[in-house]
């Protein structure tokens, strides 16, 4: 769809501001009302459901740690390979007391990653198997230890008080790309490469690139997104632009995929110079939310200058729900970017306004198939 940014969802419905909503909230917050509601069947069911959902939020961190342990120990892969196992067998294998391993497996079954079988045995569940089938998901789950450590003191993150572990993990965001060590660059490249394939597939489902096009992927890392573009469109060519340290594995990856002759590599930093010319389409895949509005505007100006009239910009990244808050964008990714120390999650409306402020028109915002993977928009440089 074409987006009218002036009217798009950042505003609050007048109904949401009705005085009765505030009165209802104050009533619900009274202990006496809760006791009265518990005696009425219909309201009791609503109150019970609300209570269960509140508790689910409360215990979410514990559930995430159960997930981390099952992945890092290798329990999911173990059960996939061997079939159902008893807790004492796994306890011996992983050097965990048997009664505690039983609690871990029971927890895994409670959150749907495992399933409990007859005789007190445990097998991998549908969701657990799905984790193993998603490229890079296990690495992302383990990487969340950095975020969890920072969120041990969420007020410190909100108040920007002190250094965070994620800021150290992503030094390129703060302009430290030139000083990025080879180990950090490799870790970053691997993590991005593993997760980028899902992003690429969803992006190109929403905004296909057809015909004879030359695509410049800014911040494209090791070329995963461009590889998917070229695999789907044999008439396309690609240009890859990123920090030299981050692009180290790009050439070998592209050549291994048989795409080396269709992609040119352009090492550099968009902070320090112009973007290469010659592209019909420029893509920013999980780039803007890493940076402040000031940095984003400067990058968008460079994108606009690099494109020919009629050229197209595609932005794909997790986004805020704006007027309709969304869990993925407004909870997980919002706090992730805060812990990084720079950048922010923006709604499609906010990104569109930034793009239009530098001259882009005809903003399109397709419905995302999986907003927890990515959302996207495109716009055009006027002819």
Tab-separated table of C-alpha atoms in Angstrom:
chain	number	residue	atom	x	y	z
A	1	UNK	CA	0.000	0.000	0.000
A	2	UNK	CA	1.028	3.613	-0.469
A	3	UNK	CA	1.361	5.384	2.849
A	4	UNK	CA	-0.018	8.816	3.655
A	5	UNK	CA	2.473	9.781	6.331
A	6	UNK	CA	0.418	12.703	7.544
A	7	UNK	CA	-2.415	10.384	8.553
A	8	UNK	CA	-0.540	7.179	9.379
A	9	UNK	CA	-0.833	5.536	12.776
A	10	UNK	CA	1.139	7.587	15.249
A	11	UNK	CA	-1.871	9.340	16.729
A	12	UNK	CA	-4.067	8.066	19.532
A	13	UNK	CA	-7.729	7.393	18.800
A	14	UNK	CA	-10.097	9.858	20.500
A	15	UNK	CA	-11.843	6.824	21.979
A	16	UNK	CA	-8.608	5.874	23.766
A	17	UNK	CA	-8.701	9.251	25.493
A	18	UNK	CA	-12.308	8.969	26.705
A	19	UNK	CA	-12.666	9.848	30.413
A	20	UNK	CA	-14.461	6.596	31.156
A	21	UNK	CA	-11.308	4.623	30.379
A	22	UNK	CA	-9.456	6.322	33.203
A	23	UNK	CA	-12.394	5.772	35.544
A	24	UNK	CA	-12.542	2.085	34.620
A	25	UNK	CA	-8.815	1.656	35.251
A	26	UNK	CA	-9.076	3.276	38.683
A	27	UNK	CA	-11.997	0.997	39.521
A	28	UNK	CA	-10.195	-2.157	38.402
A	29	UNK	CA	-7.143	-1.152	40.473
A	30	UNK	CA	-9.162	-1.239	43.708
A	31	UNK	CA	-8.749	-4.447	45.783
A	32	UNK	CA	-12.417	-4.341	46.675
A	33	UNK	CA	-13.406	-4.459	43.018
A	34	UNK	CA	-11.149	-7.458	42.448
A	35	UNK	CA	-12.780	-9.319	45.360
A	36	UNK	CA	-16.253	-8.492	43.989
A	37	UNK	CA	-15.284	-9.510	40.441
A	38	UNK	CA	-14.048	-12.887	41.668
A	39	UNK	CA	-17.637	-13.772	42.654
A	40	UNK	CA	-19.150	-13.141	39.187
A	41	UNK	CA	-18.641	-15.963	36.642
A	42	UNK	CA	-18.075	-13.887	33.494
A	43	UNK	CA	-15.917	-11.228	35.141
A	44	UNK	CA	-14.098	-13.928	37.106
A	45	UNK	CA	-12.983	-15.566	33.848
A	46	UNK	CA	-11.701	-12.235	32.530
A	47	UNK	CA	-9.903	-11.496	35.795
A	48	UNK	CA	-8.353	-14.975	35.827
A	49	UNK	CA	-7.162	-14.563	32.251
A	50	UNK	CA	-5.645	-11.169	33.055
A	51	UNK	CA	-3.927	-12.651	36.096
A	52	UNK	CA	-2.458	-15.498	34.065
A	53	UNK	CA	-1.175	-13.083	31.424
A	54	UNK	CA	0.393	-10.831	34.067
A	55	UNK	CA	2.128	-13.829	35.620
A	56	UNK	CA	3.291	-14.908	32.164
A	57	UNK	CA	4.981	-11.523	31.779
A	58	UNK	CA	6.525	-11.852	35.243
A	59	UNK	CA	7.990	-15.297	34.611
A	60	UNK	CA	9.137	-14.480	31.073
A	61	UNK	CA	12.763	-13.936	32.092
A	62	UNK	CA	12.908	-17.344	33.780
A	63	UNK	CA	11.422	-18.993	30.690
A	64	UNK	CA	14.052	-17.305	28.528
A	65	UNK	CA	16.799	-18.693	30.752
A	66	UNK	CA	15.362	-22.207	30.436
A	67	UNK	CA	15.560	-21.720	26.670
A	68	UNK	CA	19.180	-20.523	26.868
A	69	UNK	CA	20.239	-23.511	28.976
A	70	UNK	CA	18.525	-26.071	26.742
A	71	UNK	CA	20.230	-24.558	23.694
A	72	UNK	CA	23.686	-24.076	25.191
A	73	UNK	CA	23.837	-27.512	26.800
A	74	UNK	CA	22.747	-29.083	23.533
A	75	UNK	CA	19.721	-30.807	25.068
A	76	UNK	CA	17.472	-29.988	22.097
A	77	UNK	CA	19.906	-31.462	19.583
A	78	UNK	CA	20.592	-34.392	21.876
A	79	UNK	CA	16.914	-35.313	22.131
A	80	UNK	CA	16.422	-34.815	18.387
A	81	UNK	CA	19.238	-37.273	17.683
A	82	UNK	CA	18.528	-39.898	20.332
A	83	UNK	CA	14.795	-39.717	20.956
A	84	UNK	CA	13.188	-39.644	24.432
A	85	UNK	CA	15.564	-39.733	27.396
A	86	UNK	CA	15.240	-40.074	31.145
A	87	UNK	CA	16.305	-37.138	33.345
A	88	UNK	CA	18.994	-39.202	35.115
A	89	UNK	CA	20.613	-40.098	31.781
A	90	UNK	CA	20.859	-36.454	30.764
A	91	UNK	CA	21.878	-35.465	34.296
A	92	UNK	CA	24.924	-37.740	34.053
A	93	UNK	CA	25.783	-36.497	30.569
A	94	UNK	CA	25.630	-32.812	31.491
A	95	UNK	CA	26.942	-33.083	35.065
A	96	UNK	CA	23.795	-31.682	36.662
A	97	UNK	CA	22.139	-33.262	39.733
A	98	UNK	CA	19.340	-35.565	38.583
A	99	UNK	CA	16.563	-33.796	40.496
A	100	UNK	CA	17.595	-30.430	39.028
A	101	UNK	CA	17.801	-31.851	35.516
A	102	UNK	CA	14.269	-33.175	36.023
A	103	UNK	CA	13.153	-29.635	36.912
A	104	UNK	CA	14.870	-28.250	33.792
A	105	UNK	CA	13.197	-30.785	31.511
A	106	UNK	CA	9.834	-30.250	33.184
A	107	UNK	CA	10.233	-26.496	32.647
A	108	UNK	CA	11.137	-27.090	29.014
A	109	UNK	CA	7.966	-29.136	28.605
A	110	UNK	CA	5.886	-26.457	30.354
A	111	UNK	CA	6.943	-23.805	27.824
A	112	UNK	CA	6.466	-26.127	24.851
A	113	UNK	CA	10.068	-26.808	23.864
A	114	UNK	CA	9.978	-30.407	25.097
A	115	UNK	CA	7.217	-32.899	25.706
A	116	UNK	CA	6.854	-35.327	28.580
A	117	UNK	CA	6.373	-38.957	27.565
A	118	UNK	CA	5.289	-42.079	29.387
A	119	UNK	CA	7.593	-43.400	32.046
A	120	UNK	CA	8.881	-39.950	32.970
A	121	UNK	CA	10.918	-39.574	29.776
A	122	UNK	CA	11.286	-36.368	27.759
A	123	UNK	CA	11.429	-35.796	24.004
A	124	UNK	CA	11.931	-32.734	21.855
A	125	UNK	CA	8.724	-30.812	21.144
A	126	UNK	CA	7.530	-29.080	18.001
A	127	UNK	CA	8.786	-25.652	19.088
A	128	UNK	CA	12.123	-27.085	20.171
A	129	UNK	CA	12.566	-28.745	16.783
A	130	UNK	CA	11.589	-25.499	15.049
A	131	UNK	CA	14.444	-23.709	16.828
A	132	UNK	CA	16.918	-26.156	15.330
A	133	UNK	CA	15.437	-25.643	11.873
A	134	UNK	CA	15.927	-21.875	11.788
A	135	UNK	CA	19.427	-20.875	10.578
A	136	UNK	CA	21.332	-18.960	13.225
A	137	UNK	CA	18.602	-18.995	15.848
A	138	UNK	CA	20.665	-20.948	18.365
A	139	UNK	CA	23.455	-18.389	18.042
A	140	UNK	CA	21.028	-15.522	18.551
A	141	UNK	CA	19.594	-17.203	21.643
A	142	UNK	CA	23.057	-17.580	23.155
A	143	UNK	CA	23.929	-14.001	22.191
A	144	UNK	CA	21.015	-12.756	24.296
A	145	UNK	CA	23.117	-13.380	27.399
A	146	UNK	CA	24.622	-9.946	26.672
A	147	UNK	CA	21.208	-8.296	26.667
A	148	UNK	CA	20.044	-10.172	29.765
A	149	UNK	CA	23.144	-9.027	31.638
A	150	UNK	CA	22.442	-5.393	30.731
A	151	UNK	CA	18.777	-5.688	31.697
A	152	UNK	CA	19.675	-6.958	35.148
A	153	UNK	CA	19.569	-3.212	35.893
A	154	UNK	CA	16.923	-1.870	33.487
A	155	UNK	CA	16.796	1.553	35.147
A	156	UNK	CA	20.490	2.005	34.391
A	157	UNK	CA	19.786	1.294	30.719
A	158	UNK	CA	16.823	3.679	30.648
A	159	UNK	CA	18.822	6.437	32.345
A	160	UNK	CA	21.894	5.858	30.149
A	161	UNK	CA	23.975	5.403	33.281
A	162	UNK	CA	27.152	3.459	32.671
A	163	UNK	CA	28.626	1.231	29.983
A	164	UNK	CA	26.619	-1.732	28.681
A	165	UNK	CA	27.874	-5.069	27.433
A	166	UNK	CA	26.009	-4.690	24.149
A	167	UNK	CA	27.744	-1.368	23.456
A	168	UNK	CA	31.056	-3.188	23.756
A	169	UNK	CA	29.796	-6.033	21.577
A	170	UNK	CA	28.794	-3.699	18.713
A	171	UNK	CA	31.599	-1.073	18.634
A	172	UNK	CA	30.970	-0.253	14.961
A	173	UNK	CA	27.669	1.425	15.916
A	174	UNK	CA	29.476	3.989	18.024
A	175	UNK	CA	31.861	4.771	15.208
A	176	UNK	CA	34.571	2.409	16.401
A	177	UNK	CA	34.701	0.322	13.260
A	178	UNK	CA	38.280	1.253	12.482
A	179	UNK	CA	39.397	-0.103	15.838
A	180	UNK	CA	37.253	-3.274	15.699
A	181	UNK	CA	39.403	-6.308	16.443
A	182	UNK	CA	39.355	-9.237	13.973
A	183	UNK	CA	37.696	-11.474	16.586
A	184	UNK	CA	34.891	-8.985	17.249
A	185	UNK	CA	34.426	-8.406	13.514
A	186	UNK	CA	34.198	-12.153	12.891
A	187	UNK	CA	31.698	-12.664	15.720
A	188	UNK	CA	29.571	-9.813	14.395
A	189	UNK	CA	29.741	-11.085	10.809
A	190	UNK	CA	28.772	-14.625	11.772
A	191	UNK	CA	25.873	-13.481	13.922
A	192	UNK	CA	24.535	-11.191	11.225
A	193	UNK	CA	25.014	-13.755	8.467
A	194	UNK	CA	23.126	-16.411	10.403
A	195	UNK	CA	20.117	-14.186	11.094
A	196	UNK	CA	20.095	-12.257	7.805
A	197	UNK	CA	18.736	-15.063	5.648
A	198	UNK	CA	15.303	-14.974	7.304
A	199	UNK	CA	15.284	-11.183	7.063
A	200	UNK	CA	16.205	-11.349	3.373
A	201	UNK	CA	13.472	-13.843	2.562
A	202	UNK	CA	10.745	-11.873	4.345
A	203	UNK	CA	11.941	-8.571	2.856
A	204	UNK	CA	11.916	-9.900	-0.686
A	205	UNK	CA	8.494	-11.455	-0.139
A	206	UNK	CA	7.168	-8.019	0.811
A	207	UNK	CA	9.167	-6.012	-1.725
A	208	UNK	CA	10.383	-8.185	-4.616
A	209	UNK	CA	13.228	-6.996	-6.828
A	210	UNK	CA	12.487	-7.993	-10.407
A	211	UNK	CA	13.996	-7.237	-13.783
A	212	UNK	CA	17.389	-5.778	-14.619
A	213	UNK	CA	18.444	-3.911	-11.500
A	214	UNK	CA	21.714	-3.022	-9.804
A	215	UNK	CA	21.290	-3.256	-6.037
A	216	UNK	CA	23.592	-1.505	-3.557
A	217	UNK	CA	23.314	-3.083	-0.116
A	218	UNK	CA	24.668	-0.619	2.455
A	219	UNK	CA	25.858	-2.300	5.632
A	220	UNK	CA	25.495	-5.641	3.876
A	221	UNK	CA	28.097	-7.538	5.903
A	222	UNK	CA	29.109	-10.790	4.229
A	223	UNK	CA	26.547	-10.479	1.445
A	224	UNK	CA	23.702	-12.681	2.665
A	225	UNK	CA	20.952	-10.303	1.532
A	226	UNK	CA	22.542	-9.674	-1.864
A	227	UNK	CA	23.018	-13.419	-2.351
A	228	UNK	CA	19.291	-13.940	-1.862
A	229	UNK	CA	18.487	-11.074	-4.257
A	230	UNK	CA	20.717	-12.520	-6.975
A	231	UNK	CA	19.537	-16.075	-6.383
A	232	UNK	CA	15.929	-14.990	-6.974
A	233	UNK	CA	16.650	-12.646	-9.885
A	234	UNK	CA	19.192	-13.830	-12.470
A	235	UNK	CA	19.096	-10.414	-14.186
A	236	UNK	CA	20.158	-8.500	-11.084
A	237	UNK	CA	23.634	-7.368	-10.154
A	238	UNK	CA	24.857	-6.285	-6.739
A	239	UNK	CA	27.158	-3.844	-4.964
A	240	UNK	CA	28.177	-4.540	-1.375
A	241	UNK	CA	29.185	-1.670	0.929
A	242	UNK	CA	30.342	-2.100	4.545
A	243	UNK	CA	33.298	-1.715	6.857
A	244	UNK	CA	36.384	-3.570	5.546
A	245	UNK	CA	36.637	-5.709	8.699
A	246	UNK	CA	33.006	-6.773	8.446
A	247	UNK	CA	33.238	-7.634	4.730
A	248	UNK	CA	36.199	-9.980	5.087
A	249	UNK	CA	34.197	-13.126	4.398
A	250	UNK	CA	32.000	-11.635	1.676
A	251	UNK	CA	34.118	-12.540	-1.346
A	252	UNK	CA	34.506	-16.192	-0.427
A	253	UNK	CA	30.819	-16.513	0.498
A	254	UNK	CA	29.675	-14.987	-2.791
A	255	UNK	CA	32.111	-17.054	-4.864
A	256	UNK	CA	31.047	-20.240	-3.088
A	257	UNK	CA	27.469	-19.424	-4.063
A	258	UNK	CA	28.518	-18.873	-7.680
A	259	UNK	CA	27.706	-15.171	-7.475
A	260	UNK	CA	31.150	-13.599	-7.290
A	261	UNK	CA	31.097	-12.208	-10.839
A	262	UNK	CA	27.757	-10.484	-10.273
A	263	UNK	CA	28.780	-8.495	-7.164
A	264	UNK	CA	31.304	-5.698	-6.721
A	265	UNK	CA	32.732	-5.020	-3.257
A	266	UNK	CA	33.030	-1.460	-1.925
A	267	UNK	CA	34.675	-1.304	1.526
A	268	UNK	CA	34.056	1.905	3.438
A	269	UNK	CA	32.068	3.743	6.081
A	270	UNK	CA	28.983	5.797	5.257
A	271	UNK	CA	30.024	8.130	8.078
A	272	UNK	CA	33.181	9.191	6.254
A	273	UNK	CA	32.275	9.602	2.617
A	274	UNK	CA	29.715	9.311	-0.144
A	275	UNK	CA	28.104	6.072	-1.234
A	276	UNK	CA	29.136	4.503	-4.539
A	277	UNK	CA	27.108	5.512	-7.592
A	278	UNK	CA	25.540	3.209	-10.154
A	279	UNK	CA	22.712	1.534	-8.244
A	280	UNK	CA	19.040	1.548	-9.235
A	281	UNK	CA	18.033	0.280	-5.793
A	282	UNK	CA	19.688	0.870	-2.411
A	283	UNK	CA	18.847	-1.383	0.507
A	284	UNK	CA	19.295	-0.652	4.210
A	285	UNK	CA	18.762	-3.957	5.972
A	286	UNK	CA	18.792	-3.654	9.765
A	287	UNK	CA	20.832	-0.450	9.555
A	288	UNK	CA	18.738	2.546	10.610
A	289	UNK	CA	17.707	1.260	14.038
A	290	UNK	CA	21.365	1.096	15.028
A	291	UNK	CA	21.746	4.871	14.782
A	292	UNK	CA	20.490	8.233	16.009
A	293	UNK	CA	18.145	10.416	13.954
A	294	UNK	CA	21.051	12.703	13.074
A	295	UNK	CA	23.141	9.836	11.681
A	296	UNK	CA	20.126	8.346	9.895
A	297	UNK	CA	19.296	11.640	8.192
A	298	UNK	CA	22.881	12.035	6.990
A	299	UNK	CA	22.841	8.486	5.605
A	300	UNK	CA	19.492	9.046	3.876
A	301	UNK	CA	20.844	12.208	2.252
A	302	UNK	CA	23.752	10.167	0.876
A	303	UNK	CA	21.381	7.459	-0.347
A	304	UNK	CA	19.239	10.092	-2.074
A	305	UNK	CA	22.297	11.677	-3.721
A	306	UNK	CA	23.580	8.301	-4.931
A	307	UNK	CA	20.334	7.164	-6.566
A	308	UNK	CA	19.243	8.288	-10.048
A	309	UNK	CA	15.783	9.834	-10.562
A	310	UNK	CA	13.282	7.026	-10.179
A	311	UNK	CA	15.702	5.082	-7.993
A	312	UNK	CA	14.270	3.102	-5.119
A	313	UNK	CA	15.194	2.805	-1.441
A	314	UNK	CA	14.223	-0.246	0.624
A	315	UNK	CA	14.432	-0.189	4.424
A	316	UNK	CA	13.961	-3.439	6.322
A	317	UNK	CA	14.301	-3.829	10.083
A	318	UNK	CA	12.233	-4.443	13.234
A	319	UNK	CA	9.866	-1.528	13.751
A	320	UNK	CA	7.751	-0.049	16.505
A	321	UNK	CA	4.027	-0.486	16.204
A	322	UNK	CA	3.570	3.276	16.644
A	323	UNK	CA	-0.072	3.911	17.515
A	324	UNK	CA	-0.536	0.151	17.941
A	325	UNK	CA	2.327	-0.969	20.215
A	326	UNK	CA	3.779	-4.332	19.209
A	327	UNK	CA	5.667	-6.800	21.393
A	328	UNK	CA	8.583	-7.495	19.064
A	329	UNK	CA	9.388	-3.905	18.175
A	330	UNK	CA	8.286	-2.058	21.297
A	331	UNK	CA	9.547	-4.526	23.894
A	332	UNK	CA	12.450	-6.654	22.705
A	333	UNK	CA	14.054	-4.527	19.992
A	334	UNK	CA	13.356	-1.219	21.754
A	335	UNK	CA	15.292	-2.326	24.817
A	336	UNK	CA	17.961	-4.028	22.722
A	337	UNK	CA	18.771	-0.781	20.935
A	338	UNK	CA	18.732	1.135	24.232
A	339	UNK	CA	21.223	-1.328	25.676
A	340	UNK	CA	23.432	-0.858	22.614
A	341	UNK	CA	23.769	2.778	23.661
A	342	UNK	CA	22.635	4.341	20.398
A	343	UNK	CA	19.888	4.095	17.860
A	344	UNK	CA	16.234	3.396	18.445
A	345	UNK	CA	13.331	1.400	17.129
A	346	UNK	CA	11.121	3.573	14.931
A	347	UNK	CA	7.652	3.063	13.524
A	348	UNK	CA	7.087	2.881	9.786
A	349	UNK	CA	5.575	6.350	10.037
A	350	UNK	CA	8.702	7.779	11.664
A	351	UNK	CA	11.020	6.170	9.102
A	352	UNK	CA	8.812	7.383	6.263
A	353	UNK	CA	8.947	10.950	7.573
A	354	UNK	CA	12.740	10.804	7.762
A	355	UNK	CA	12.889	9.536	4.173
A	356	UNK	CA	10.472	12.181	2.922
A	357	UNK	CA	12.377	14.926	4.712
A	358	UNK	CA	15.352	14.351	2.384
A	359	UNK	CA	13.179	14.230	-0.747
A	360	UNK	CA	11.848	10.672	-1.189
A	361	UNK	CA	8.239	10.141	-2.285
A	362	UNK	CA	5.739	7.317	-2.821
A	363	UNK	CA	6.302	5.487	0.447
A	364	UNK	CA	4.951	1.926	0.489
A	365	UNK	CA	4.559	-0.120	3.672
A	366	UNK	CA	3.554	-3.752	3.015
A	367	UNK	CA	2.141	-5.914	5.793
A	368	UNK	CA	4.961	-8.013	7.275
A	369	UNK	CA	4.521	-11.798	7.306
A	370	UNK	CA	6.499	-11.974	10.579
A	371	UNK	CA	6.961	-8.645	12.341
A	372	UNK	CA	9.257	-10.311	14.885
A	373	UNK	CA	11.669	-10.988	12.009
A	374	UNK	CA	11.382	-7.702	10.142
A	375	UNK	CA	9.107	-5.032	8.707
A	376	UNK	CA	9.856	-3.047	5.573
A	377	UNK	CA	9.078	0.015	3.519
A	378	UNK	CA	10.142	1.399	0.170
A	379	UNK	CA	10.215	4.878	-1.361
A	380	UNK	CA	11.296	6.487	-4.590
A	381	UNK	CA	13.488	9.415	-5.658
A	382	UNK	CA	11.231	11.628	-7.802
A	383	UNK	CA	11.881	11.788	-11.540
